[in-house]
């Protein structure tokens, strides 16, 4: 038997049992893909991150992300969880002000933000945002996500947004409508698989949360997750959408928070930073995290 160290980390929260839990395996260099998928399935969290020390001078770790059913290219909350674990339990925040992960979509640098000698937040720079149109009837789409057509806020366009994965971004008139949404999981899964969509992300400016501009919910049946509590990649894609579609002024910087997870009893808060560099929007997403479980998987092997 061999022992594999694993952590359970709640991301985008400063309270245990809030935010979005991720599995993190900090020393995964001896684990193959089959074992990674098996561990992710056993943990049964929305994503588990596996860290492998990088041989490159430009990155610190290679990182792979697995849902209980498949590997995905990028996961925001598992990146935050991994960086927070490395910064605190493994003391990286005392040695460096930044850590860089090599992912399937490219390099993702994560800043350590410290206050009074302690780690206060981790902020990841996501890959360049993109948006594109999707040809789906609004009434049909509303049915898939458990809304009425009138619940969709037509002041803003329905789009696919990207900062590592493609997310279906649906503007909704009220938080109440979002909270009451009961998606048709099988139909939504089939729709998203046919369009290569990782998650469906409902958002509204009717946040009702203090200091939060936007409130969201996220459904991801195409990758084996009915609902993701607090979603770093989808909210990064949403931030890119806001500037690329002209909803937020692309000529000025933006700093705001997004609330998510309340509908499933795991409230979380995501910090968003948007600025322009070389005529391109830069999206940064971050927050805090709390390790809640440390343990060892016992698996067959030397």
mmCIF file of C-alpha atoms in Angstrom:
data_model
loop_
_atom_site.group_PDB
_atom_site.id
_atom_site.type_symbol
_atom_site.label_atom_id
_atom_site.label_comp_id
_atom_site.label_asym_id
_atom_site.label_seq_id
_atom_site.Cartn_x
_atom_site.Cartn_y
_atom_site.Cartn_z
ATOM 1 C CA UNK A 1 0.000 0.000 0.000
ATOM 2 C CA UNK A 2 1.137 3.552 -0.589
ATOM 3 C CA UNK A 3 -0.119 6.649 1.189
ATOM 4 C CA UNK A 4 -1.192 9.741 -0.747
ATOM 5 C CA UNK A 5 -1.620 12.958 1.225
ATOM 6 C CA UNK A 6 -4.871 14.760 0.444
ATOM 7 C CA UNK A 7 -6.570 17.906 1.733
ATOM 8 C CA UNK A 8 -10.144 19.154 1.707
ATOM 9 C CA UNK A 9 -10.113 22.957 1.292
ATOM 10 C CA UNK A 10 -13.118 25.306 1.277
ATOM 11 C CA UNK A 11 -12.406 28.057 -1.276
ATOM 12 C CA UNK A 12 -13.824 31.581 -1.623
ATOM 13 C CA UNK A 13 -14.667 31.781 2.063
ATOM 14 C CA UNK A 14 -13.013 32.526 5.392
ATOM 15 C CA UNK A 15 -15.387 30.215 7.263
ATOM 16 C CA UNK A 16 -15.239 26.403 7.445
ATOM 17 C CA UNK A 17 -18.123 24.692 5.629
ATOM 18 C CA UNK A 18 -18.733 27.698 3.373
ATOM 19 C CA UNK A 19 -17.648 28.451 -0.167
ATOM 20 C CA UNK A 20 -16.731 25.665 -2.568
ATOM 21 C CA UNK A 21 -14.852 22.600 -1.297
ATOM 22 C CA UNK A 22 -12.000 21.256 -3.399
ATOM 23 C CA UNK A 23 -9.726 18.296 -2.980
ATOM 24 C CA UNK A 24 -6.008 19.069 -3.210
ATOM 25 C CA UNK A 25 -3.267 16.455 -3.582
ATOM 26 C CA UNK A 26 -0.032 18.456 -3.126
ATOM 27 C CA UNK A 27 2.455 15.698 -4.093
ATOM 28 C CA UNK A 28 0.956 13.902 -7.081
ATOM 29 C CA UNK A 29 4.130 13.108 -9.005
ATOM 30 C CA UNK A 30 3.804 9.373 -8.384
ATOM 31 C CA UNK A 31 0.098 9.148 -9.302
ATOM 32 C CA UNK A 32 -1.123 8.195 -12.770
ATOM 33 C CA UNK A 33 -4.244 9.505 -14.485
ATOM 34 C CA UNK A 34 -6.351 6.497 -13.523
ATOM 35 C CA UNK A 35 -5.499 6.967 -9.835
ATOM 36 C CA UNK A 36 -6.225 10.692 -10.077
ATOM 37 C CA UNK A 37 -9.661 9.991 -11.506
ATOM 38 C CA UNK A 38 -10.300 7.331 -8.855
ATOM 39 C CA UNK A 39 -9.306 9.679 -6.026
ATOM 40 C CA UNK A 40 -11.510 12.461 -7.422
ATOM 41 C CA UNK A 41 -14.420 10.040 -7.639
ATOM 42 C CA UNK A 42 -13.820 8.841 -4.085
ATOM 43 C CA UNK A 43 -13.675 12.396 -2.708
ATOM 44 C CA UNK A 44 -16.832 13.212 -4.720
ATOM 45 C CA UNK A 45 -16.168 16.957 -4.663
ATOM 46 C CA UNK A 46 -16.848 19.108 -7.693
ATOM 47 C CA UNK A 47 -13.101 19.185 -8.461
ATOM 48 C CA UNK A 48 -9.875 17.804 -7.071
ATOM 49 C CA UNK A 49 -6.528 19.348 -7.995
ATOM 50 C CA UNK A 50 -3.340 17.311 -8.344
ATOM 51 C CA UNK A 51 -0.019 19.163 -8.027
ATOM 52 C CA UNK A 52 3.195 17.960 -9.648
ATOM 53 C CA UNK A 53 6.463 19.902 -9.104
ATOM 54 C CA UNK A 54 7.408 21.558 -12.388
ATOM 55 C CA UNK A 55 10.690 20.975 -14.171
ATOM 56 C CA UNK A 56 10.367 24.377 -15.864
ATOM 57 C CA UNK A 57 11.963 27.532 -14.493
ATOM 58 C CA UNK A 58 8.830 29.481 -15.473
ATOM 59 C CA UNK A 59 6.348 27.527 -13.347
ATOM 60 C CA UNK A 60 6.302 26.055 -9.857
ATOM 61 C CA UNK A 61 3.761 23.258 -10.289
ATOM 62 C CA UNK A 62 1.876 21.470 -13.016
ATOM 63 C CA UNK A 63 -1.737 21.180 -11.935
ATOM 64 C CA UNK A 64 -4.452 18.842 -13.202
ATOM 65 C CA UNK A 65 -8.136 19.032 -12.343
ATOM 66 C CA UNK A 66 -10.593 16.147 -12.116
ATOM 67 C CA UNK A 67 -14.318 16.113 -11.433
ATOM 68 C CA UNK A 68 -15.733 12.801 -10.152
ATOM 69 C CA UNK A 69 -16.337 11.810 -13.768
ATOM 70 C CA UNK A 70 -13.667 13.449 -15.972
ATOM 71 C CA UNK A 71 -10.587 15.615 -16.284
ATOM 72 C CA UNK A 72 -11.202 19.295 -17.120
ATOM 73 C CA UNK A 73 -8.802 21.923 -18.402
ATOM 74 C CA UNK A 74 -9.186 24.511 -15.644
ATOM 75 C CA UNK A 75 -10.896 25.050 -12.301
ATOM 76 C CA UNK A 76 -10.847 28.375 -10.490
ATOM 77 C CA UNK A 77 -11.823 27.360 -6.977
ATOM 78 C CA UNK A 78 -9.432 24.389 -6.934
ATOM 79 C CA UNK A 79 -6.635 26.755 -8.029
ATOM 80 C CA UNK A 80 -7.470 29.112 -5.158
ATOM 81 C CA UNK A 81 -7.627 26.150 -2.758
ATOM 82 C CA UNK A 82 -4.267 24.823 -3.983
ATOM 83 C CA UNK A 83 -2.530 28.195 -3.758
ATOM 84 C CA UNK A 84 -3.944 28.838 -0.281
ATOM 85 C CA UNK A 85 -2.800 25.422 0.944
ATOM 86 C CA UNK A 86 0.689 25.937 -0.474
ATOM 87 C CA UNK A 87 0.843 29.468 0.926
ATOM 88 C CA UNK A 88 -0.150 28.470 4.454
ATOM 89 C CA UNK A 89 0.422 24.788 5.282
ATOM 90 C CA UNK A 90 3.507 24.583 3.023
ATOM 91 C CA UNK A 91 4.808 28.121 3.803
ATOM 92 C CA UNK A 92 5.165 29.260 0.187
ATOM 93 C CA UNK A 93 3.781 32.717 1.044
ATOM 94 C CA UNK A 94 6.816 33.225 3.313
ATOM 95 C CA UNK A 95 9.203 32.419 0.456
ATOM 96 C CA UNK A 96 7.556 34.054 -2.582
ATOM 97 C CA UNK A 97 4.944 36.681 -3.419
ATOM 98 C CA UNK A 98 3.599 34.614 -6.324
ATOM 99 C CA UNK A 99 3.257 31.022 -7.458
ATOM 100 C CA UNK A 100 2.703 29.937 -11.061
ATOM 101 C CA UNK A 101 0.756 26.871 -12.144
ATOM 102 C CA UNK A 102 1.100 25.167 -15.514
ATOM 103 C CA UNK A 103 -2.369 24.061 -16.650
ATOM 104 C CA UNK A 104 -3.863 22.580 -19.806
ATOM 105 C CA UNK A 105 -4.818 26.130 -20.875
ATOM 106 C CA UNK A 106 -1.467 27.770 -20.139
ATOM 107 C CA UNK A 107 0.279 29.425 -17.215
ATOM 108 C CA UNK A 108 -1.851 30.736 -14.336
ATOM 109 C CA UNK A 109 0.060 32.987 -11.906
ATOM 110 C CA UNK A 110 -1.395 33.417 -8.416
ATOM 111 C CA UNK A 111 -0.393 36.279 -6.126
ATOM 112 C CA UNK A 112 -0.055 35.899 -2.367
ATOM 113 C CA UNK A 113 -1.553 38.945 -0.629
ATOM 114 C CA UNK A 114 -0.340 39.200 2.961
ATOM 115 C CA UNK A 115 -1.399 41.490 5.806
ATOM 116 C CA UNK A 116 0.462 41.750 9.108
ATOM 117 C CA UNK A 117 2.571 38.744 8.205
ATOM 118 C CA UNK A 118 -0.340 36.425 7.431
ATOM 119 C CA UNK A 119 -1.851 35.343 4.134
ATOM 120 C CA UNK A 120 -4.929 37.481 3.461
ATOM 121 C CA UNK A 121 -5.958 36.429 -0.068
ATOM 122 C CA UNK A 122 -4.770 34.681 -3.214
ATOM 123 C CA UNK A 123 -5.422 36.318 -6.582
ATOM 124 C CA UNK A 124 -5.116 34.382 -9.848
ATOM 125 C CA UNK A 125 -4.679 35.955 -13.262
ATOM 126 C CA UNK A 126 -6.894 34.083 -15.686
ATOM 127 C CA UNK A 127 -6.194 33.570 -19.373
ATOM 128 C CA UNK A 128 -7.454 36.120 -21.897
ATOM 129 C CA UNK A 129 -11.274 36.273 -21.875
ATOM 130 C CA UNK A 130 -13.400 35.536 -24.930
ATOM 131 C CA UNK A 131 -17.104 35.668 -25.710
ATOM 132 C CA UNK A 132 -19.182 34.264 -28.531
ATOM 133 C CA UNK A 133 -22.827 34.017 -29.458
ATOM 134 C CA UNK A 134 -24.944 30.918 -29.022
ATOM 135 C CA UNK A 135 -27.987 30.155 -31.131
ATOM 136 C CA UNK A 136 -30.518 28.817 -28.625
ATOM 137 C CA UNK A 137 -34.155 29.820 -28.272
ATOM 138 C CA UNK A 138 -34.556 31.847 -25.055
ATOM 139 C CA UNK A 139 -37.780 30.127 -24.024
ATOM 140 C CA UNK A 140 -36.171 26.721 -24.518
ATOM 141 C CA UNK A 141 -33.053 27.800 -22.628
ATOM 142 C CA UNK A 142 -35.159 29.169 -19.760
ATOM 143 C CA UNK A 143 -36.921 25.817 -19.465
ATOM 144 C CA UNK A 144 -33.609 23.959 -19.258
ATOM 145 C CA UNK A 145 -32.445 26.056 -16.280
ATOM 146 C CA UNK A 146 -35.788 26.186 -14.474
ATOM 147 C CA UNK A 147 -36.749 29.749 -15.342
ATOM 148 C CA UNK A 148 -39.514 31.387 -17.344
ATOM 149 C CA UNK A 149 -38.637 33.393 -20.426
ATOM 150 C CA UNK A 150 -39.652 36.561 -18.548
ATOM 151 C CA UNK A 151 -37.011 35.783 -15.900
ATOM 152 C CA UNK A 152 -34.234 36.314 -18.445
ATOM 153 C CA UNK A 153 -32.985 39.903 -18.372
ATOM 154 C CA UNK A 154 -33.019 40.991 -22.002
ATOM 155 C CA UNK A 155 -31.068 44.168 -21.154
ATOM 156 C CA UNK A 156 -27.999 41.949 -21.438
ATOM 157 C CA UNK A 157 -27.132 39.291 -24.039
ATOM 158 C CA UNK A 158 -26.926 35.571 -23.449
ATOM 159 C CA UNK A 159 -23.384 34.581 -24.393
ATOM 160 C CA UNK A 160 -20.722 31.936 -24.073
ATOM 161 C CA UNK A 161 -17.813 33.246 -22.011
ATOM 162 C CA UNK A 162 -14.309 31.853 -21.627
ATOM 163 C CA UNK A 163 -11.293 32.201 -19.351
ATOM 164 C CA UNK A 164 -10.238 28.569 -19.553
ATOM 165 C CA UNK A 165 -13.574 26.786 -20.007
ATOM 166 C CA UNK A 166 -16.666 27.786 -21.999
ATOM 167 C CA UNK A 167 -19.541 28.877 -19.757
ATOM 168 C CA UNK A 168 -23.100 29.687 -20.792
ATOM 169 C CA UNK A 169 -23.837 33.083 -19.206
ATOM 170 C CA UNK A 170 -27.528 33.834 -18.646
ATOM 171 C CA UNK A 171 -28.632 37.219 -17.249
ATOM 172 C CA UNK A 172 -31.608 36.985 -14.874
ATOM 173 C CA UNK A 173 -33.890 39.759 -13.640
ATOM 174 C CA UNK A 174 -33.930 38.918 -9.918
ATOM 175 C CA UNK A 175 -32.083 36.950 -7.285
ATOM 176 C CA UNK A 176 -35.398 35.379 -6.284
ATOM 177 C CA UNK A 177 -35.732 33.832 -9.744
ATOM 178 C CA UNK A 178 -32.190 32.477 -9.556
ATOM 179 C CA UNK A 179 -32.711 30.991 -6.107
ATOM 180 C CA UNK A 180 -35.970 29.320 -7.154
ATOM 181 C CA UNK A 181 -34.555 27.856 -10.380
ATOM 182 C CA UNK A 182 -34.786 24.062 -10.590
ATOM 183 C CA UNK A 183 -32.935 23.013 -13.757
ATOM 184 C CA UNK A 184 -33.866 20.037 -15.900
ATOM 185 C CA UNK A 185 -30.503 18.392 -15.393
ATOM 186 C CA UNK A 186 -30.653 15.781 -18.168
ATOM 187 C CA UNK A 187 -31.838 18.260 -20.812
ATOM 188 C CA UNK A 188 -29.283 20.852 -19.698
ATOM 189 C CA UNK A 189 -26.553 18.205 -19.764
ATOM 190 C CA UNK A 190 -27.428 17.177 -23.322
ATOM 191 C CA UNK A 191 -27.586 20.810 -24.461
ATOM 192 C CA UNK A 192 -24.240 21.715 -22.894
ATOM 193 C CA UNK A 193 -22.486 18.626 -24.197
ATOM 194 C CA UNK A 194 -23.671 19.439 -27.721
ATOM 195 C CA UNK A 195 -22.158 22.940 -27.482
ATOM 196 C CA UNK A 196 -18.961 22.031 -25.569
ATOM 197 C CA UNK A 197 -20.170 24.036 -22.562
ATOM 198 C CA UNK A 198 -18.578 23.307 -19.191
ATOM 199 C CA UNK A 199 -21.149 25.076 -16.971
ATOM 200 C CA UNK A 200 -24.310 27.186 -17.159
ATOM 201 C CA UNK A 201 -23.988 30.348 -15.083
ATOM 202 C CA UNK A 202 -26.998 32.402 -13.991
ATOM 203 C CA UNK A 203 -26.251 35.958 -12.875
ATOM 204 C CA UNK A 204 -28.121 39.044 -11.714
ATOM 205 C CA UNK A 205 -27.259 42.573 -10.588
ATOM 206 C CA UNK A 206 -30.005 42.145 -7.974
ATOM 207 C CA UNK A 207 -27.365 40.821 -5.561
ATOM 208 C CA UNK A 208 -28.895 41.749 -2.178
ATOM 209 C CA UNK A 209 -25.542 40.877 -0.599
ATOM 210 C CA UNK A 210 -23.539 43.609 1.127
ATOM 211 C CA UNK A 211 -20.622 44.877 -0.985
ATOM 212 C CA UNK A 212 -21.388 42.423 -3.805
ATOM 213 C CA UNK A 213 -22.233 43.728 -7.283
ATOM 214 C CA UNK A 214 -23.555 40.440 -8.701
ATOM 215 C CA UNK A 215 -25.195 37.236 -7.461
ATOM 216 C CA UNK A 216 -24.772 33.925 -9.335
ATOM 217 C CA UNK A 217 -25.583 30.215 -9.467
ATOM 218 C CA UNK A 218 -23.796 27.602 -11.565
ATOM 219 C CA UNK A 219 -24.919 24.237 -12.993
ATOM 220 C CA UNK A 220 -22.447 21.799 -14.552
ATOM 221 C CA UNK A 221 -24.118 18.483 -15.422
ATOM 222 C CA UNK A 222 -21.983 18.088 -18.564
ATOM 223 C CA UNK A 223 -18.945 17.472 -16.325
ATOM 224 C CA UNK A 224 -20.815 15.466 -13.691
ATOM 225 C CA UNK A 225 -21.747 18.268 -11.268
ATOM 226 C CA UNK A 226 -25.391 19.218 -10.753
ATOM 227 C CA UNK A 227 -24.514 22.502 -9.017
ATOM 228 C CA UNK A 228 -21.126 24.044 -8.272
ATOM 229 C CA UNK A 229 -21.362 26.161 -5.089
ATOM 230 C CA UNK A 230 -18.871 28.976 -5.880
ATOM 231 C CA UNK A 231 -17.226 29.005 -9.297
ATOM 232 C CA UNK A 232 -13.935 30.776 -10.000
ATOM 233 C CA UNK A 233 -13.666 30.013 -13.714
ATOM 234 C CA UNK A 234 -17.296 30.887 -14.525
ATOM 235 C CA UNK A 235 -17.165 34.164 -12.604
ATOM 236 C CA UNK A 236 -13.898 35.014 -14.347
ATOM 237 C CA UNK A 237 -15.609 34.374 -17.678
ATOM 238 C CA UNK A 238 -18.508 36.542 -16.490
ATOM 239 C CA UNK A 239 -16.095 39.369 -15.648
ATOM 240 C CA UNK A 240 -14.613 39.148 -19.139
ATOM 241 C CA UNK A 241 -18.096 39.160 -20.659
ATOM 242 C CA UNK A 242 -19.002 42.332 -18.751
ATOM 243 C CA UNK A 243 -16.210 44.343 -20.373
ATOM 244 C CA UNK A 244 -16.170 42.665 -23.780
ATOM 245 C CA UNK A 245 -19.922 43.267 -24.171
ATOM 246 C CA UNK A 246 -19.631 46.886 -22.995
ATOM 247 C CA UNK A 247 -21.710 46.382 -19.850
ATOM 248 C CA UNK A 248 -18.783 47.711 -17.827
ATOM 249 C CA UNK A 249 -16.585 50.495 -19.199
ATOM 250 C CA UNK A 250 -13.458 48.889 -20.647
ATOM 251 C CA UNK A 251 -11.531 52.178 -20.316
ATOM 252 C CA UNK A 252 -11.431 52.112 -16.515
ATOM 253 C CA UNK A 253 -10.416 49.590 -13.866
ATOM 254 C CA UNK A 254 -13.044 47.665 -11.931
ATOM 255 C CA UNK A 255 -12.839 46.024 -8.505
ATOM 256 C CA UNK A 256 -15.926 44.304 -7.112
ATOM 257 C CA UNK A 257 -17.233 41.152 -5.449
ATOM 258 C CA UNK A 258 -19.585 38.419 -6.622
ATOM 259 C CA UNK A 259 -21.739 36.379 -4.225
ATOM 260 C CA UNK A 260 -22.507 32.722 -4.863
ATOM 261 C CA UNK A 261 -23.330 29.535 -2.979
ATOM 262 C CA UNK A 262 -26.170 30.855 -0.829
ATOM 263 C CA UNK A 263 -28.791 28.726 -2.607
ATOM 264 C CA UNK A 264 -27.004 25.538 -1.515
ATOM 265 C CA UNK A 265 -26.083 26.674 1.990
ATOM 266 C CA UNK A 266 -22.412 27.349 1.195
ATOM 267 C CA UNK A 267 -22.161 31.144 0.885
ATOM 268 C CA UNK A 268 -18.995 32.446 -0.706
ATOM 269 C CA UNK A 269 -17.512 35.647 -2.048
ATOM 270 C CA UNK A 270 -15.286 36.107 -5.078
ATOM 271 C CA UNK A 271 -12.998 39.103 -5.562
ATOM 272 C CA UNK A 272 -12.861 40.379 -9.151
ATOM 273 C CA UNK A 273 -10.267 42.773 -10.592
ATOM 274 C CA UNK A 274 -10.501 43.974 -14.212
ATOM 275 C CA UNK A 275 -8.039 46.245 -15.979
ATOM 276 C CA UNK A 276 -6.709 46.768 -19.500
ATOM 277 C CA UNK A 277 -3.164 46.004 -20.578
ATOM 278 C CA UNK A 278 -1.967 46.303 -24.202
ATOM 279 C CA UNK A 279 -5.597 46.922 -25.243
ATOM 280 C CA UNK A 280 -6.687 43.591 -23.753
ATOM 281 C CA UNK A 281 -8.818 43.073 -20.643
ATOM 282 C CA UNK A 282 -7.002 41.370 -17.780
ATOM 283 C CA UNK A 283 -9.171 39.341 -15.418
ATOM 284 C CA UNK A 284 -8.049 38.504 -11.902
ATOM 285 C CA UNK A 285 -10.127 36.345 -9.573
ATOM 286 C CA UNK A 286 -9.388 35.601 -5.964
ATOM 287 C CA UNK A 287 -10.385 35.257 -2.371
ATOM 288 C CA UNK A 288 -9.646 33.303 0.766
ATOM 289 C CA UNK A 289 -9.818 29.625 1.692
ATOM 290 C CA UNK A 290 -9.974 27.333 4.722
ATOM 291 C CA UNK A 291 -8.406 23.837 4.888
ATOM 292 C CA UNK A 292 -10.857 21.650 6.805
ATOM 293 C CA UNK A 293 -9.600 18.065 6.417
ATOM 294 C CA UNK A 294 -6.121 16.541 6.070
ATOM 295 C CA UNK A 295 -5.771 12.822 5.469
ATOM 296 C CA UNK A 296 -4.109 9.995 3.593
ATOM 297 C CA UNK A 297 -5.466 7.821 0.821
ATOM 298 C CA UNK A 298 -4.243 4.240 0.999
ATOM 299 C CA UNK A 299 -3.962 2.753 -2.481
ATOM 300 C CA UNK A 300 -2.346 -0.281 -4.026
ATOM 301 C CA UNK A 301 1.271 0.311 -5.000
ATOM 302 C CA UNK A 302 4.835 0.213 -3.836
#
